Amino acid sequence: MPRSQRIQKTLSKNLFLSCLSPANRELLVKRSTPVALPIRTEMYHPEQPPSFAYFMTSGIASVVTEMPEGESAEIGMQGRDGIVGALQVIGPVVSPARCFVQMEGTGLRIPMAELRSAFRESEEIQRRILELVQTEAMVLGQVAGCHRLHTSEERLSRWLLMAQDQTQTELLEFTQEFLANMLGARRATVTVVAGALQTAGLIEYHRGHVRVLNRKRLEEAACDCYHVIKALRGELYRKA
């Protein structure tokens, strides 16, 4: 299959690209390369300007902050509804966090210089990226409050729902270590919390393999943050 056809086949899987006009979508696609994204692929590093941005078409990338003591916690989730590296497009400040693939997937990789050029050239691309960054800032604020105010069970339920929204699959595969980072808790806490959800019949959990069994009840177990975040991201693409 020719390169152009392979790219076009994946376009509808990235919501940001799908919302653009055909001309601006083609502007970005011509400057991008389809890539596989194996688990642990580093997408950008702390305190370093990234060379590339990514339009993910499947899988999940995690934005993780690491403390001097060696502890780490997830502060953001990136998937098919945005751009990995969008924040770095709008200015020179580098991120103190790192981003890497947590669930293997695929995407379109674009040199950061090319995306910045498109940002300057197209009013539509500029507007959409700024809207995306604003939305992600609001999501980050909601997640920060969630980590402070809600129980581990509520937060894990919320996170699993968000992950399923990104992947559109019942089976989610993550290491226990990562789930602990996401919760900001010990591995033993993950075992207890996931076990409680499993006992209640909401999920099936075994060594980092999570299958959602009852999404409706999982939504009931999650905190309101899930619905707030879902509405924020949904509104972003209703403007298209």
Short mmCIF file of C-alpha atoms in Angstrom, two decimals:
data_model
loop_
_atom_site.label_atom_id
_atom_site.label_comp_id
_atom_site.label_asym_id
_atom_site.label_seq_id
_atom_site.Cartn_x
_atom_site.Cartn_y
_atom_site.Cartn_z
CA MET A 1 0.00 0.00 0.00
CA PRO A 2 1.44 3.44 -0.95
CA ARG A 3 2.56 5.68 1.93
CA SER A 4 -0.20 8.24 1.29
CA GLN A 5 -2.89 5.55 1.49
CA ARG A 6 -1.42 4.09 4.68
CA ILE A 7 -1.52 7.51 6.32
CA GLN A 8 -5.03 8.29 5.13
CA LYS A 9 -6.23 4.96 6.55
CA THR A 10 -5.12 6.03 10.04
CA LEU A 11 -6.26 9.66 9.97
CA SER A 12 -9.74 9.09 11.37
CA LYS A 13 -8.18 7.41 14.42
CA ASN A 14 -6.62 10.67 15.64
CA LEU A 15 -9.34 13.11 16.67
CA PHE A 16 -7.16 16.20 16.33
CA LEU A 17 -6.34 15.47 12.68
CA SER A 18 -9.94 14.49 11.97
CA CYS A 19 -11.23 17.86 13.14
CA LEU A 20 -9.08 19.87 10.70
CA SER A 21 -10.06 21.07 7.26
CA PRO A 22 -8.81 18.77 4.47
CA ALA A 23 -6.17 21.30 3.38
CA ASN A 24 -4.66 21.72 6.85
CA ARG A 25 -4.89 18.01 7.56
CA GLU A 26 -2.89 17.36 4.39
CA LEU A 27 -0.41 20.06 5.40
CA LEU A 28 0.43 18.12 8.56
CA VAL A 29 0.20 14.65 7.03
CA LYS A 30 2.71 15.47 4.28
CA ARG A 31 5.25 16.38 6.96
CA SER A 32 4.59 13.26 9.07
CA THR A 33 5.81 9.67 9.06
CA PRO A 34 3.79 6.62 10.25
CA VAL A 35 5.55 4.91 13.16
CA ALA A 36 5.05 1.95 15.46
CA LEU A 37 5.19 2.89 19.14
CA PRO A 38 6.36 -0.07 21.24
CA ILE A 39 5.90 0.04 25.00
CA ARG A 40 8.46 2.28 26.78
CA THR A 41 9.20 4.32 23.64
CA GLU A 42 10.52 7.66 24.91
CA MET A 43 8.62 10.55 23.32
CA TYR A 44 10.32 13.38 25.16
CA HIS A 45 12.74 13.71 28.09
CA PRO A 46 12.81 16.04 31.12
CA GLU A 47 14.40 19.42 30.54
CA GLN A 48 15.11 18.66 26.86
CA PRO A 49 13.41 20.23 23.85
CA PRO A 50 11.70 17.39 21.93
CA SER A 51 12.72 16.73 18.34
CA PHE A 52 9.32 15.33 17.36
CA ALA A 53 5.63 15.56 18.14
CA TYR A 54 3.20 12.66 17.67
CA PHE A 55 -0.37 12.26 16.50
CA MET A 56 -1.19 8.96 18.19
CA THR A 57 -3.65 6.70 16.39
CA SER A 58 -3.65 3.89 18.97
CA GLY A 59 -2.09 3.12 22.33
CA ILE A 60 -1.45 5.35 25.34
CA ALA A 61 1.46 7.55 26.35
CA SER A 62 1.99 8.69 29.92
CA VAL A 63 3.42 11.99 31.11
CA VAL A 64 5.34 11.23 34.30
CA THR A 65 7.05 13.51 36.79
CA GLU A 66 9.96 12.14 38.79
CA MET A 67 11.12 13.39 42.19
CA PRO A 68 14.75 13.64 43.38
CA GLU A 69 14.01 10.90 45.93
CA GLY A 70 13.30 8.50 43.06
CA GLU A 71 9.51 8.41 43.31
CA SER A 72 7.38 9.14 40.26
CA ALA A 73 3.75 9.75 39.41
CA GLU A 74 1.70 10.04 36.24
CA ILE A 75 0.38 13.57 35.67
CA GLY A 76 -1.10 13.15 32.21
CA MET A 77 -2.37 10.66 29.67
CA GLN A 78 -1.96 11.14 25.92
CA GLY A 79 -3.75 9.19 23.23
CA ARG A 80 -5.71 9.46 20.04
CA ASP A 81 -7.51 12.64 21.10
CA GLY A 82 -4.56 15.01 20.83
CA ILE A 83 -0.89 15.65 20.13
CA VAL A 84 2.03 14.43 22.20
CA GLY A 85 4.20 17.54 22.45
CA ALA A 86 1.45 20.13 21.85
CA LEU A 87 2.56 22.21 24.84
CA GLN A 88 6.11 22.45 23.49
CA VAL A 89 4.84 23.82 20.17
CA ILE A 90 3.71 27.14 21.60
CA GLY A 91 6.92 28.25 23.30
CA PRO A 92 10.52 27.50 24.25
CA VAL A 93 9.98 26.33 27.85
CA VAL A 94 10.94 22.67 28.28
CA SER A 95 8.95 20.25 30.41
CA PRO A 96 10.28 18.89 33.71
CA ALA A 97 8.36 15.66 33.00
CA ARG A 98 9.01 12.85 30.59
CA CYS A 99 6.61 11.12 28.25
CA PHE A 100 6.77 7.50 27.14
CA VAL A 101 4.50 4.85 25.65
CA GLN A 102 2.68 2.92 28.36
CA MET A 103 0.47 0.83 26.07
CA GLU A 104 1.91 0.02 22.66
CA GLY A 105 0.34 1.69 19.67
CA THR A 106 0.88 3.57 16.43
CA GLY A 107 1.02 7.17 15.32
CA LEU A 108 2.24 9.82 12.92
CA ARG A 109 5.53 11.44 13.91
CA ILE A 110 6.23 15.00 12.79
CA PRO A 111 9.46 16.97 13.36
CA MET A 112 8.78 19.63 15.98
CA ALA A 113 10.24 22.28 13.67
CA GLU A 114 7.69 21.33 11.00
CA LEU A 115 4.78 21.46 13.43
CA ARG A 116 5.88 24.87 14.69
CA SER A 117 6.09 26.04 11.10
CA ALA A 118 2.54 24.81 10.43
CA PHE A 119 1.44 26.51 13.67
CA ARG A 120 2.71 29.83 12.27
CA GLU A 121 1.40 29.26 8.74
CA SER A 122 -2.18 28.23 9.48
CA GLU A 123 -4.64 30.17 11.61
CA GLU A 124 -6.81 27.06 11.96
CA ILE A 125 -3.94 24.83 13.15
CA GLN A 126 -2.82 27.53 15.58
CA ARG A 127 -6.33 27.95 16.98
CA ARG A 128 -6.90 24.22 17.35
CA ILE A 129 -3.54 23.62 19.07
CA LEU A 130 -4.18 26.49 21.50
CA GLU A 131 -7.63 25.07 22.29
CA LEU A 132 -6.06 21.65 22.83
CA VAL A 133 -3.41 23.03 25.20
CA GLN A 134 -6.03 24.99 27.13
CA THR A 135 -8.20 21.90 27.50
CA GLU A 136 -5.26 19.78 28.67
CA ALA A 137 -4.37 22.46 31.25
CA MET A 138 -7.91 22.23 32.64
CA VAL A 139 -7.70 18.43 32.66
CA LEU A 140 -4.39 18.62 34.53
CA GLY A 141 -5.97 20.85 37.16
CA GLN A 142 -8.86 18.42 37.59
CA VAL A 143 -6.49 15.46 37.92
CA ALA A 144 -4.42 17.33 40.52
CA GLY A 145 -7.54 17.86 42.61
CA CYS A 146 -8.55 14.25 42.09
CA HIS A 147 -5.22 12.97 43.45
CA ARG A 148 -5.65 15.13 46.55
CA LEU A 149 -9.32 14.56 47.34
CA HIS A 150 -10.48 11.17 46.10
CA THR A 151 -9.89 7.60 47.20
CA SER A 152 -7.58 5.18 45.42
CA GLU A 153 -10.57 3.12 44.28
CA GLU A 154 -12.29 6.16 42.77
CA ARG A 155 -9.09 7.27 41.04
CA LEU A 156 -8.28 3.84 39.62
CA SER A 157 -11.84 3.53 38.29
CA ARG A 158 -11.57 6.98 36.70
CA TRP A 159 -8.21 6.18 35.15
CA LEU A 160 -9.34 2.82 33.72
CA LEU A 161 -12.34 4.51 32.11
CA MET A 162 -10.09 7.17 30.56
CA ALA A 163 -7.71 4.48 29.29
CA GLN A 164 -10.58 2.55 27.76
CA ASP A 165 -11.86 5.71 26.05
CA GLN A 166 -8.45 6.11 24.43
CA THR A 167 -8.00 2.49 23.37
CA GLN A 168 -11.60 1.48 22.63
CA THR A 169 -10.89 -1.99 24.00
CA GLU A 170 -12.02 -4.03 27.01
CA LEU A 171 -8.54 -5.43 27.74
CA LEU A 172 -5.92 -3.04 29.13
CA GLU A 173 -2.36 -4.18 29.78
CA PHE A 174 -0.22 -2.23 32.26
CA THR A 175 2.49 -3.18 34.70
CA GLN A 176 1.67 -3.15 38.38
CA GLU A 177 4.53 -0.69 38.83
CA PHE A 178 2.89 1.77 36.47
CA LEU A 179 -0.53 1.46 38.11
CA ALA A 180 1.20 2.23 41.41
CA ASN A 181 2.80 5.32 39.87
CA MET A 182 -0.54 6.42 38.50
CA LEU A 183 -2.17 6.10 41.92
CA GLY A 184 0.84 7.56 43.72
CA ALA A 185 0.76 4.47 45.94
CA ARG A 186 2.64 1.27 46.68
CA ARG A 187 2.20 -1.89 44.61
CA ALA A 188 0.47 -3.52 47.55
CA THR A 189 -2.16 -0.77 47.42
CA VAL A 190 -2.77 -1.49 43.72
CA THR A 191 -3.35 -5.16 44.55
CA VAL A 192 -5.86 -4.26 47.26
CA VAL A 193 -7.73 -1.63 45.22
CA ALA A 194 -7.84 -3.65 41.99
CA GLY A 195 -8.85 -6.69 44.03
CA ALA A 196 -11.79 -4.79 45.49
CA LEU A 197 -12.99 -3.78 42.02
CA GLN A 198 -12.58 -7.37 40.87
CA THR A 199 -14.52 -8.77 43.84
CA ALA A 200 -17.32 -6.34 43.03
CA GLY A 201 -17.43 -7.73 39.47
CA LEU A 202 -16.36 -4.48 37.77
CA ILE A 203 -13.02 -5.68 36.37
CA GLU A 204 -10.89 -8.76 35.99
CA TYR A 205 -7.31 -8.16 37.15
CA HIS A 206 -4.22 -10.35 36.95
CA ARG A 207 -0.60 -9.20 36.92
CA GLY A 208 -1.23 -5.92 35.13
CA HIS A 209 -3.86 -7.29 32.75
CA VAL A 210 -7.16 -5.50 33.32
CA ARG A 211 -10.41 -6.42 31.59
CA VAL A 212 -13.40 -4.14 32.10
CA LEU A 213 -16.39 -6.35 32.82
CA ASN A 214 -19.06 -3.83 33.75
CA ARG A 215 -18.43 -0.32 32.45
CA LYS A 216 -21.66 1.14 33.82
CA ARG A 217 -20.82 0.12 37.37
CA LEU A 218 -17.21 1.20 36.91
CA GLU A 219 -18.49 4.67 36.05
CA GLU A 220 -20.55 4.61 39.24
CA ALA A 221 -17.44 3.66 41.23
CA ALA A 222 -15.36 6.46 39.70
CA CYS A 223 -15.28 9.99 41.05
CA ASP A 224 -17.02 12.84 39.22
CA CYS A 225 -13.65 13.81 37.73
CA TYR A 226 -14.14 11.23 34.98
CA HIS A 227 -17.28 12.93 33.70
CA VAL A 228 -15.72 16.40 34.04
CA ILE A 229 -12.66 15.36 32.00
CA LYS A 230 -14.76 13.53 29.42
CA ALA A 231 -16.95 16.63 28.96
CA LEU A 232 -13.89 18.90 28.59
CA ARG A 233 -12.37 16.74 25.86
CA GLY A 234 -15.73 16.17 24.20
CA GLU A 235 -16.37 19.90 23.99
CA LEU A 236 -13.02 20.39 22.29
CA TYR A 237 -14.09 18.34 19.30
CA ARG A 238 -17.70 19.46 19.22
CA LYS A 239 -16.27 22.82 18.09
CA ALA A 240 -14.90 21.26 14.91
#
